[in-house]
PDB file of C-alpha atoms and ligand atoms in Angstrom:
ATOM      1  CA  UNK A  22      -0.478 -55.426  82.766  1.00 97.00           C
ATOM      2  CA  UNK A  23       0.065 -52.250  84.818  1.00 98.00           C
ATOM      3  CA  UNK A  24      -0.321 -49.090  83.190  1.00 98.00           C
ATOM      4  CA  UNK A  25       1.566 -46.129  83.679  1.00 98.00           C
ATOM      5  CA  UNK A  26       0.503 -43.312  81.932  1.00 98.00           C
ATOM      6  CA  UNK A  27       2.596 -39.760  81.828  1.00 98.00           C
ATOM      7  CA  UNK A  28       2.574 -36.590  80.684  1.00 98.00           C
ATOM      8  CA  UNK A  29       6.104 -36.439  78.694  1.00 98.00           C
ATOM      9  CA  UNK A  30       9.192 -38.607  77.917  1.00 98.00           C
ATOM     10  CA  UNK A  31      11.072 -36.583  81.243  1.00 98.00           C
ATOM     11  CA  UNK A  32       8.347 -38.143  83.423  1.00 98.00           C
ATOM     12  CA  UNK A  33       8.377 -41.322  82.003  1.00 98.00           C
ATOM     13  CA  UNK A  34      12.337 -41.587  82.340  1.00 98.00           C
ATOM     14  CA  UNK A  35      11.668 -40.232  86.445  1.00 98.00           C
ATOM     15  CA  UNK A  36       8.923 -42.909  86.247  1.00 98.00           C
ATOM     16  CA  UNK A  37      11.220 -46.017  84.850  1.00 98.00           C
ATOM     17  CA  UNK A  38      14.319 -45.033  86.665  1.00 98.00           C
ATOM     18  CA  UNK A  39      12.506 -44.987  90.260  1.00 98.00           C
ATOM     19  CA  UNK A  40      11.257 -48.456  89.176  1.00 98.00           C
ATOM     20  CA  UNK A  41      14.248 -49.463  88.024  1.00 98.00           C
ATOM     21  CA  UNK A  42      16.484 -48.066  90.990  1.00 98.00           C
ATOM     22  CA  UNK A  43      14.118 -49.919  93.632  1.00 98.00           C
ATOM     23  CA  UNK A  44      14.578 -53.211  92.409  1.00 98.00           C
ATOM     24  CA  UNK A  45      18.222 -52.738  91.915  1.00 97.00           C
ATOM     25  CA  UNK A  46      17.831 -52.065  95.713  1.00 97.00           C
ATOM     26  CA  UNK A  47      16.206 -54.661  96.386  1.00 97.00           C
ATOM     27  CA  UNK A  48      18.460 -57.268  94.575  1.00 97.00           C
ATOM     28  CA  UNK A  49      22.098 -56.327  94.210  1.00 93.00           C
ATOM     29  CA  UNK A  50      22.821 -59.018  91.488  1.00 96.00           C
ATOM     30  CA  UNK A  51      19.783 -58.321  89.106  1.00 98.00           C
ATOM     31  CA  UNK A  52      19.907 -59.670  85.860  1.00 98.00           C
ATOM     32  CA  UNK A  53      18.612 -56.587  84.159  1.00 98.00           C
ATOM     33  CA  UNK A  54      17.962 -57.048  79.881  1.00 98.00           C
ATOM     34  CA  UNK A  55      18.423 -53.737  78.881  1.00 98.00           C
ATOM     35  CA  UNK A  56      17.057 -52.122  75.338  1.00 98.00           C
ATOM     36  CA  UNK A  57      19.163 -49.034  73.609  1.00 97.00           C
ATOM     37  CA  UNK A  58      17.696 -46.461  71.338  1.00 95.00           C
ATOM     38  CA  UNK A  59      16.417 -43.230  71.765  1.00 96.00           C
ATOM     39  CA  UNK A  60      13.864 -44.344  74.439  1.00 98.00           C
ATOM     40  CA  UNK A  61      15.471 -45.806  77.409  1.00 98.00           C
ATOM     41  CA  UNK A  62      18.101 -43.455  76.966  1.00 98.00           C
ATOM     42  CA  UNK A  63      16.856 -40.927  79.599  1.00 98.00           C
ATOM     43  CA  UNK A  64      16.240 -44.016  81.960  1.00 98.00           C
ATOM     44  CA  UNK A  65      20.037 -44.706  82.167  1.00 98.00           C
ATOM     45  CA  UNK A  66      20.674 -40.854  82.663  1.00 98.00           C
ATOM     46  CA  UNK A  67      18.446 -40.778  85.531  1.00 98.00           C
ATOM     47  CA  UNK A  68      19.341 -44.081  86.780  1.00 98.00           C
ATOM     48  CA  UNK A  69      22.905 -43.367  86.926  1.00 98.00           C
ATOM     49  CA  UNK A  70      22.221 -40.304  88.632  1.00 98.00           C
ATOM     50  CA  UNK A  71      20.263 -42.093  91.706  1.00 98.00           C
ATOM     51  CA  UNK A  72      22.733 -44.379  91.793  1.00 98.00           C
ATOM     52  CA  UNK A  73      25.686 -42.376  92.365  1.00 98.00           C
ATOM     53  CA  UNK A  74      23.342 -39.955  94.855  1.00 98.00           C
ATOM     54  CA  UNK A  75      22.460 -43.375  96.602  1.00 98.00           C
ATOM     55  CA  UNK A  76      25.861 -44.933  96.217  1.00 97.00           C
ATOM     56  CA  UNK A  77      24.537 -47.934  95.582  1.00 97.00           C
ATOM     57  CA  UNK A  78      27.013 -50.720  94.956  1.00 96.00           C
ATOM     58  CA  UNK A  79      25.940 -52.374  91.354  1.00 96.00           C
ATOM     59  CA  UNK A  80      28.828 -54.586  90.442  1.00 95.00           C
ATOM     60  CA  UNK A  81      27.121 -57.187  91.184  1.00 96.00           C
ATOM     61  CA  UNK A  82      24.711 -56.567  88.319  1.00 97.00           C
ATOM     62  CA  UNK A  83      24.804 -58.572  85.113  1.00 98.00           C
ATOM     63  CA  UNK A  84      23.459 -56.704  82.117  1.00 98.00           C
ATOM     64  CA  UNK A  85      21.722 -58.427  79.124  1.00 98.00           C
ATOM     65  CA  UNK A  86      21.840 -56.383  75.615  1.00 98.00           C
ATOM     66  CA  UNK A  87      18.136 -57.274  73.845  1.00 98.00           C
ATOM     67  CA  UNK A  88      20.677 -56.916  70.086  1.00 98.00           C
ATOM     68  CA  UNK A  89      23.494 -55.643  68.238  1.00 98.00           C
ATOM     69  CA  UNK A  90      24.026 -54.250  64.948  1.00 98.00           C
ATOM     70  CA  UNK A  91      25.980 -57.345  62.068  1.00 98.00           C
ATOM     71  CA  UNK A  92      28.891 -55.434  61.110  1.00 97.00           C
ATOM     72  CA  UNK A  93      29.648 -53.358  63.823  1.00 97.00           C
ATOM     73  CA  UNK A  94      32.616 -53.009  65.685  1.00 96.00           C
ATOM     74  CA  UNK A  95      32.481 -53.101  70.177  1.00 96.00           C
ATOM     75  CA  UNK A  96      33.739 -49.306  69.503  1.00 95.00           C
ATOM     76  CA  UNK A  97      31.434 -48.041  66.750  1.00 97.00           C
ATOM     77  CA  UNK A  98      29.347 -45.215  68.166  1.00 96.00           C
ATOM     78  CA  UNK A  99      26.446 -46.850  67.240  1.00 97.00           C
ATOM     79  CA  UNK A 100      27.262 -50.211  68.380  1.00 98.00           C
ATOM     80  CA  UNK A 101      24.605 -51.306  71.210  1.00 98.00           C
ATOM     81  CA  UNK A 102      27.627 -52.755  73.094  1.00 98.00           C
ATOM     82  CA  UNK A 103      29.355 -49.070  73.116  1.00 98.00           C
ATOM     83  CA  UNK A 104      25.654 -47.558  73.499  1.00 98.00           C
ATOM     84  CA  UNK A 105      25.386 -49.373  77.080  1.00 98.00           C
ATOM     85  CA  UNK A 106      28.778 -49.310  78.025  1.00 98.00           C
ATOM     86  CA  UNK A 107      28.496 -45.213  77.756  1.00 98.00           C
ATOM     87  CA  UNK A 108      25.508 -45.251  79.385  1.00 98.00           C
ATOM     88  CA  UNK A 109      25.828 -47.596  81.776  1.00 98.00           C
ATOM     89  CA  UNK A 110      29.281 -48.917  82.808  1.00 97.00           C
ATOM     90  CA  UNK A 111      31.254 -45.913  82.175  1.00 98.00           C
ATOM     91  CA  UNK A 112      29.436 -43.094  84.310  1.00 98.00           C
ATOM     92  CA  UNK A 113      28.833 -45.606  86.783  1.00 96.00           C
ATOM     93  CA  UNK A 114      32.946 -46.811  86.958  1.00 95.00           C
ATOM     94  CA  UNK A 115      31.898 -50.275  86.195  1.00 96.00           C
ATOM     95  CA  UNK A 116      34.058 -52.809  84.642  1.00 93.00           C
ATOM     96  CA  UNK A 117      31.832 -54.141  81.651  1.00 95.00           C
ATOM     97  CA  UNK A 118      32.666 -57.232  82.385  1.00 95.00           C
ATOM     98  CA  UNK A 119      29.503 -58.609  83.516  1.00 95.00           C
ATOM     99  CA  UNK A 120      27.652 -57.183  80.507  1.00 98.00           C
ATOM    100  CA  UNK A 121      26.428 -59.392  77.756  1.00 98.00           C
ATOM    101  CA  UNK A 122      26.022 -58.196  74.362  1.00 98.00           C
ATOM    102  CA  UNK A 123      26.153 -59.916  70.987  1.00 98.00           C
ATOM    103  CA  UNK A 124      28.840 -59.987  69.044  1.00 98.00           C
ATOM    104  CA  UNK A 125      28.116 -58.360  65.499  1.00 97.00           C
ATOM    105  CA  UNK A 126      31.655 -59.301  64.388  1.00 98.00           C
ATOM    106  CA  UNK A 127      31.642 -62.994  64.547  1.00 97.00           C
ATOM    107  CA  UNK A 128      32.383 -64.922  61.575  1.00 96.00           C
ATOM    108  CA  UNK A 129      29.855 -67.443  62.600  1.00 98.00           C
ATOM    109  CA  UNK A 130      26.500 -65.531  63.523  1.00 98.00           C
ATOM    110  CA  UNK A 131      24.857 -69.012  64.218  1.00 98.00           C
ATOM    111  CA  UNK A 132      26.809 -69.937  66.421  1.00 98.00           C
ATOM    112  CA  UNK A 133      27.317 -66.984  68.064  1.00 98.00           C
ATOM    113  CA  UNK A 134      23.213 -66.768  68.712  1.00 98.00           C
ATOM    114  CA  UNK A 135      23.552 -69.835  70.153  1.00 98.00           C
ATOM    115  CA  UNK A 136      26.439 -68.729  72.651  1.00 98.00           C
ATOM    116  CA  UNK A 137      23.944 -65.978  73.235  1.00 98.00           C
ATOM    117  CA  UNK A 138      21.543 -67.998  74.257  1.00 98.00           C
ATOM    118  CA  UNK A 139      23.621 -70.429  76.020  1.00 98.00           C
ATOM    119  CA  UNK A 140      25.241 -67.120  78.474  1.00 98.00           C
ATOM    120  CA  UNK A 141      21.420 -66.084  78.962  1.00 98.00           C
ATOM    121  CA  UNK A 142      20.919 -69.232  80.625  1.00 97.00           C
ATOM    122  CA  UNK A 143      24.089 -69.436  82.295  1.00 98.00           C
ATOM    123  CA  UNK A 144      23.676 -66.462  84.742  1.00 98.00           C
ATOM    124  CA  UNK A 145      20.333 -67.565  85.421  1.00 98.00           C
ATOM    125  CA  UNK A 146      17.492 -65.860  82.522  1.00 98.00           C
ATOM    126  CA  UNK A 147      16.851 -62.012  83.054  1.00 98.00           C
ATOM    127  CA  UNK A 148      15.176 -60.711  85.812  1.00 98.00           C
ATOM    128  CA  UNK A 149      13.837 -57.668  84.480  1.00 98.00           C
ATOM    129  CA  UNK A 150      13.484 -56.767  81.049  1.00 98.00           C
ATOM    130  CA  UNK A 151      13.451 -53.142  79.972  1.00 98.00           C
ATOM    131  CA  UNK A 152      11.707 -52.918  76.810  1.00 98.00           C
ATOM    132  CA  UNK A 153      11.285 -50.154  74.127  1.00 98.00           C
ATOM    133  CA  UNK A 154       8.924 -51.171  70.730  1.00 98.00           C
ATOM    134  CA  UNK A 155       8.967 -50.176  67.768  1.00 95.00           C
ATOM    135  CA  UNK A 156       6.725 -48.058  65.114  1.00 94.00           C
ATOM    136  CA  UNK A 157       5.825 -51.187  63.614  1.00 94.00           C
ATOM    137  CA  UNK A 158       5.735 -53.414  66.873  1.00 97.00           C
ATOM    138  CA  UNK A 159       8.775 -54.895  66.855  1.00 96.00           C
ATOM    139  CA  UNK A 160      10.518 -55.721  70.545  1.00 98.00           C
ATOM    140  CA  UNK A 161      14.304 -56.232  70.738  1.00 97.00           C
ATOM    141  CA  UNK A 162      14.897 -56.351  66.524  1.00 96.00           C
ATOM    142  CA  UNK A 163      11.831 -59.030  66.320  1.00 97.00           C
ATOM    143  CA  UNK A 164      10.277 -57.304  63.350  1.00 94.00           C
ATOM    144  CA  UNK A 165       6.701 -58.424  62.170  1.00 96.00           C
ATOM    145  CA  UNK A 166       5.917 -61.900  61.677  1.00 96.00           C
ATOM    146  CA  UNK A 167       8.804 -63.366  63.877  1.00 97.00           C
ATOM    147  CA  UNK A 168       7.779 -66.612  65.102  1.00 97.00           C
ATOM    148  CA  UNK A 169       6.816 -66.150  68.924  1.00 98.00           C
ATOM    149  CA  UNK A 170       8.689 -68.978  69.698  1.00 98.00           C
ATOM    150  CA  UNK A 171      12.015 -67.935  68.259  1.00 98.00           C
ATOM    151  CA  UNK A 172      14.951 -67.560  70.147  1.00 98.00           C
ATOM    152  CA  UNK A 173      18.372 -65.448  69.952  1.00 98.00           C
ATOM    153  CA  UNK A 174      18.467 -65.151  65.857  1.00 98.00           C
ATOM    154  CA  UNK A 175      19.700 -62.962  62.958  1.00 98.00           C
ATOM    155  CA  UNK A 176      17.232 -60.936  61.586  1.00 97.00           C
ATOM    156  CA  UNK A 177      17.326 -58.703  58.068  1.00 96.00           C
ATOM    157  CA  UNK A 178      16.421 -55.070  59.533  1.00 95.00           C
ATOM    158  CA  UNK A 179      12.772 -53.557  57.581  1.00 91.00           C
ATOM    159  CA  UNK A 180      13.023 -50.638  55.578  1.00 94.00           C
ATOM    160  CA  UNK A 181      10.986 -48.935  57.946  1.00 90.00           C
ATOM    161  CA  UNK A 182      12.997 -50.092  61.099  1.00 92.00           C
ATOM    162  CA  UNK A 183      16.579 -48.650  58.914  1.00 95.00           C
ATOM    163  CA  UNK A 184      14.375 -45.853  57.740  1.00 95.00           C
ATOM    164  CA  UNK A 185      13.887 -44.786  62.081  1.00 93.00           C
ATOM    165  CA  UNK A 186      17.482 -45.615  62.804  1.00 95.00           C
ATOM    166  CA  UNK A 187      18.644 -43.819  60.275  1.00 96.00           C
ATOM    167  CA  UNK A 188      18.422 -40.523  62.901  1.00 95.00           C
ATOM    168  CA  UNK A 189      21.458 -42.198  64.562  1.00 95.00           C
ATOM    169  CA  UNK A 190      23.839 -42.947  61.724  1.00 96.00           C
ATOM    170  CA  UNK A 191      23.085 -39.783  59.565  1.00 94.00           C
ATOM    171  CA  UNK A 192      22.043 -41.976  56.664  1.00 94.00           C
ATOM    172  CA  UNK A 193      19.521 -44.679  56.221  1.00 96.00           C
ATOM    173  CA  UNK A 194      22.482 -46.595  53.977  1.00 96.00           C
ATOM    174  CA  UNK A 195      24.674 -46.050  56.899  1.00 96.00           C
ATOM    175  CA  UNK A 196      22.649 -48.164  59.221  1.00 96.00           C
ATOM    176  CA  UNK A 197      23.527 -52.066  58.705  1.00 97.00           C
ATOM    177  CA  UNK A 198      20.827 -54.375  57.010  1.00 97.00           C
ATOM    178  CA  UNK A 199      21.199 -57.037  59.841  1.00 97.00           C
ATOM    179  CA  UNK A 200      21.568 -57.536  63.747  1.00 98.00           C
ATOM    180  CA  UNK A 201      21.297 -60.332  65.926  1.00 98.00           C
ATOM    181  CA  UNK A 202      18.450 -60.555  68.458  1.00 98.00           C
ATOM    182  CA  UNK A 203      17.366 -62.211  71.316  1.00 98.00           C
ATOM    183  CA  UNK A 204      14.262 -63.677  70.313  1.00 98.00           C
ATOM    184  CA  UNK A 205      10.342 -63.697  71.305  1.00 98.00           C
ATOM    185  CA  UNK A 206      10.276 -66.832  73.793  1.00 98.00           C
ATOM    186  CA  UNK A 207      13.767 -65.452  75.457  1.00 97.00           C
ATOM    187  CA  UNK A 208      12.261 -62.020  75.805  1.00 98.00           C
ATOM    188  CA  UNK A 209       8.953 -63.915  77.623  1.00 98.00           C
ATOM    189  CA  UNK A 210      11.330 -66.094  79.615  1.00 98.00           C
ATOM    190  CA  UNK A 211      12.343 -62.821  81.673  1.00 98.00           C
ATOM    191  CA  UNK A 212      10.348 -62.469  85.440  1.00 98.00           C
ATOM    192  CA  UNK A 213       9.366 -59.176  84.576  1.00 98.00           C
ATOM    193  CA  UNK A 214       9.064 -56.150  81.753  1.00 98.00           C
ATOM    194  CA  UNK A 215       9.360 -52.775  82.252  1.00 98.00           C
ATOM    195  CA  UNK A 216       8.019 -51.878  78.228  1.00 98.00           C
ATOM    196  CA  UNK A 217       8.814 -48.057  77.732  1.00 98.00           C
ATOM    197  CA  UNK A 218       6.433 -46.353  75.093  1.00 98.00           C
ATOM    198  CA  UNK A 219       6.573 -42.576  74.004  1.00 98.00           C
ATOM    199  CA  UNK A 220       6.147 -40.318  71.294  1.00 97.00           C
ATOM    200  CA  UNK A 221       2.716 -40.504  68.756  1.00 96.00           C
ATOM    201  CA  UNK A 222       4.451 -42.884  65.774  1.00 95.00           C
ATOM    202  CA  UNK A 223       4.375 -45.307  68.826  1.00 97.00           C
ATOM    203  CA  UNK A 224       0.473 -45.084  69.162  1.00 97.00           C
ATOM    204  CA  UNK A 225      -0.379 -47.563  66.254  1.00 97.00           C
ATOM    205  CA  UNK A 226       1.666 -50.474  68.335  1.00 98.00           C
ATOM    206  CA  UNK A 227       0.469 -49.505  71.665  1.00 98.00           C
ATOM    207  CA  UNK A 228      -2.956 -49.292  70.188  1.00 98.00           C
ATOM    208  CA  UNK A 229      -2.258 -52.965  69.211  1.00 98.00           C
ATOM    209  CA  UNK A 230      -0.757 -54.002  72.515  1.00 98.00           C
ATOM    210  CA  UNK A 231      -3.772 -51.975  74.496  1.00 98.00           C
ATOM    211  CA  UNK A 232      -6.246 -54.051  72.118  1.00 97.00           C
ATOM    212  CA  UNK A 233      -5.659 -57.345  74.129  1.00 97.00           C
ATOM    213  CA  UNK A 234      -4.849 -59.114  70.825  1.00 96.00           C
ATOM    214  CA  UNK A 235      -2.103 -60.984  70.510  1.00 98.00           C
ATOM    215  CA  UNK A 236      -0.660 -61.097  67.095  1.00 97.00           C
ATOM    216  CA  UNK A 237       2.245 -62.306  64.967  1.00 97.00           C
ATOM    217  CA  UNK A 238       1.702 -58.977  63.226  1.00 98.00           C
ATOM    218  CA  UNK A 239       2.740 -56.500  66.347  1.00 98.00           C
ATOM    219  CA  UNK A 240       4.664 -58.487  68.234  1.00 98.00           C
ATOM    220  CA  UNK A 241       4.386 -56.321  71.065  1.00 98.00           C
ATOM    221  CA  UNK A 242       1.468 -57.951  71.542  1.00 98.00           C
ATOM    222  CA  UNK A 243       2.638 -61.050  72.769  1.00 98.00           C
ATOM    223  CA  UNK A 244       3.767 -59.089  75.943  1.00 98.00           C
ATOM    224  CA  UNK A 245      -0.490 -59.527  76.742  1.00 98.00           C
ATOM    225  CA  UNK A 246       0.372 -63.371  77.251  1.00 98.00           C
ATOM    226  CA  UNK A 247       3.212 -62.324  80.303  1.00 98.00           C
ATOM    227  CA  UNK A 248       2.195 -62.357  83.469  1.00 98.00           C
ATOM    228  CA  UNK A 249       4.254 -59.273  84.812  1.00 98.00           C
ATOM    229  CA  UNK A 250       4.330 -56.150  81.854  1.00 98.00           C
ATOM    230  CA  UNK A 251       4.544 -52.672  83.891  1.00 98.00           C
ATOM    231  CA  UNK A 252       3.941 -50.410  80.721  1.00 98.00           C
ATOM    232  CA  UNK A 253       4.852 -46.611  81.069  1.00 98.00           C
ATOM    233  CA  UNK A 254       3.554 -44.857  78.528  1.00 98.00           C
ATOM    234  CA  UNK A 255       3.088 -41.065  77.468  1.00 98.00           C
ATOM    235  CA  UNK A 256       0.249 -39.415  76.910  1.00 98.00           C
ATOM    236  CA  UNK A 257       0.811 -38.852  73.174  1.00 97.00           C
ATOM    237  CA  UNK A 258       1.819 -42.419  72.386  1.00 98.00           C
ATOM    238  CA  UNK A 259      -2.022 -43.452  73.432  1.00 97.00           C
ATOM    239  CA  UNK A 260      -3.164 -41.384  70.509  1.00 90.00           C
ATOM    240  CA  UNK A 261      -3.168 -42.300  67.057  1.00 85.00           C
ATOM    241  CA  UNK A 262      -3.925 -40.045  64.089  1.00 78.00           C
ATOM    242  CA  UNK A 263      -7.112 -41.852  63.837  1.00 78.00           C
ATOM    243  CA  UNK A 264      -8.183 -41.264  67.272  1.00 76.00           C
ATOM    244  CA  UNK A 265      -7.459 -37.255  66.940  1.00 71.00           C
ATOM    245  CA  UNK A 266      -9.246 -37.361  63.562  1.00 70.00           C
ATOM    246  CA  UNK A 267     -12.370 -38.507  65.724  1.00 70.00           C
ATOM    247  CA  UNK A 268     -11.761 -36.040  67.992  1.00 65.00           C
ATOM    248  CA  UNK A 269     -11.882 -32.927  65.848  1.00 61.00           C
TER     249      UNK A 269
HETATM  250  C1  F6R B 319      16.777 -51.594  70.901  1.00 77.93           C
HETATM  251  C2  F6R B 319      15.578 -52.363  70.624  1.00 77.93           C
HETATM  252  C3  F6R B 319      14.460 -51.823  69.801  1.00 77.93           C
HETATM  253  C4  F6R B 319      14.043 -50.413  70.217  1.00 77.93           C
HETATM  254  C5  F6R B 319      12.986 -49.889  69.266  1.00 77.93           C
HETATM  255  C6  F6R B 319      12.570 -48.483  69.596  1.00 77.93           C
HETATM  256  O1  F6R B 319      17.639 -52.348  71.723  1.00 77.93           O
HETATM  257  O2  F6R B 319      15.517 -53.468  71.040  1.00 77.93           O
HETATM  258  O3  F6R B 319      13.357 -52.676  69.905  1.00 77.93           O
HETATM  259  O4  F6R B 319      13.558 -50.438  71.529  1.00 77.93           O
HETATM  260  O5  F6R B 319      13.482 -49.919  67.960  1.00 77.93           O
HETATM  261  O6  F6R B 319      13.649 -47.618  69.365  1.00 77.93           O
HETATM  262  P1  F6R B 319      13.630 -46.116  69.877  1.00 77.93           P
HETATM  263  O7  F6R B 319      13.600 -46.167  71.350  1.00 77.93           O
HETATM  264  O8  F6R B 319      14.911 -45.520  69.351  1.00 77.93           O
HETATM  265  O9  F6R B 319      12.398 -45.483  69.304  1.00 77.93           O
END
């Protein structure tokens, strides 16, 4: 794993989007599995902004969501599908044709993870995964304990994972109890990662991933078995409480 460590969340999102903006360069119809949330965010800000400077041609692209919210509607603000289509498609004049998301609305969420599934393979697997984890470990909405060799699958959202979304929806009661997500092997199925990490309440899973372990318990940590991670990281996210306890 290559490890990129930075002073501050605006260097990492410099960092990623340089990255990220190269190989979009370099291959014009990139499969690129995207992450939302509040990490990546700054990514697609500074992407988008190279992109236009560049004016670089990316309708070719094809753009993999990593989940969805159950319940949500294409248009709810907090949808991930209207997350990367305002991030993405829309300051960029793309049609979102060409991106595949989830769909939190279907009346048959099996099946639907198995159309998932089915499109992934369809335009080819991902070619680079952009990854963000979270407090507890969890990559895409594989929470602790999933199976590494699940696939696209419903998952009941943790407490704590509804507890750190709740910044988004106002409420933690407003944030749905279920999404769909592509699952552990899918995730290790893509060429490469691009895992974004900052912030301190990241530490304890970077801490995990740093370890070498690999364990159902931070599944993060399954990203040591890939053989192409590029991990940028901030400098606070490589400290845990413990650690600056020992340091005092
Ligand atoms: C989102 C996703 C999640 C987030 C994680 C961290 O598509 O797959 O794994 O990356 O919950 O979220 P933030 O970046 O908001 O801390």
């Amino acid at each position: 794993m290559d490890v990129i460590t930075v002073n501050d969340k605006q260097e990492m999102s410099e960092k990623a989007s340089a990255i990220l903006f190269n190989e979009l360069k370099r291959n014009p119809d990139l499969v690129l599995g995207v992450a939302t949330g509040g990490t990546p965010a700054g990514t697609y800000n500074k992407l988008v902004e190279k992109v236009l400077a560049a004016n670089l041609d990316l309708s070719e692209i094809t753009t993999v969501n990593l989940d969805e919210y159950v319940g949500l509607a294409r248009d709810h603000e907090e949808s991930y599908w209207h997350y990367i289509y305002t991030h993405l498609y829309e300051p960029l004049n793309l049609s979102p044709d060409r991106a595949l998301v989830p769909y939190g609305l279907s009346d048959d969420l099996q099946a639907e993870c198995t159309k998932y599934e089915e499109a992934i393979q369809k335009v080819g697997g991902v070619d680079l995964q952009i990854l963000g984890v979270g407090r507890n470990g969890h990559i895409g909405f594989n929470e602790p304990g999933t199976p590494f060799k699940s696939k696209t699958h419903v998952v009941e959202l943790t407490d704590s994972t509804r507890q750190a979304n709740a910044r988004f929806f106002g409420h933690k009661e407003e944030v749905p109890t279920q999404a769909i997500t592509v699952g552990i092997s899918t995730i290790m199925e893509s060429r490469s990662i691009l895992l974004l990490a900052s912030g301190k309440e990241k530490a304890e899973a970077v801490k995990a991933l740093l370890s070498g372990a690999v364990d159902q318990k931070w599944p993060v940590t399954v990203l040591n078995q890939h053989p192409s991670v590029t991990l940028v990281v901030t400098k606070d996210a490589l400290e845990t409480e413990e650690d600056s306890y020992n340091d005092q």
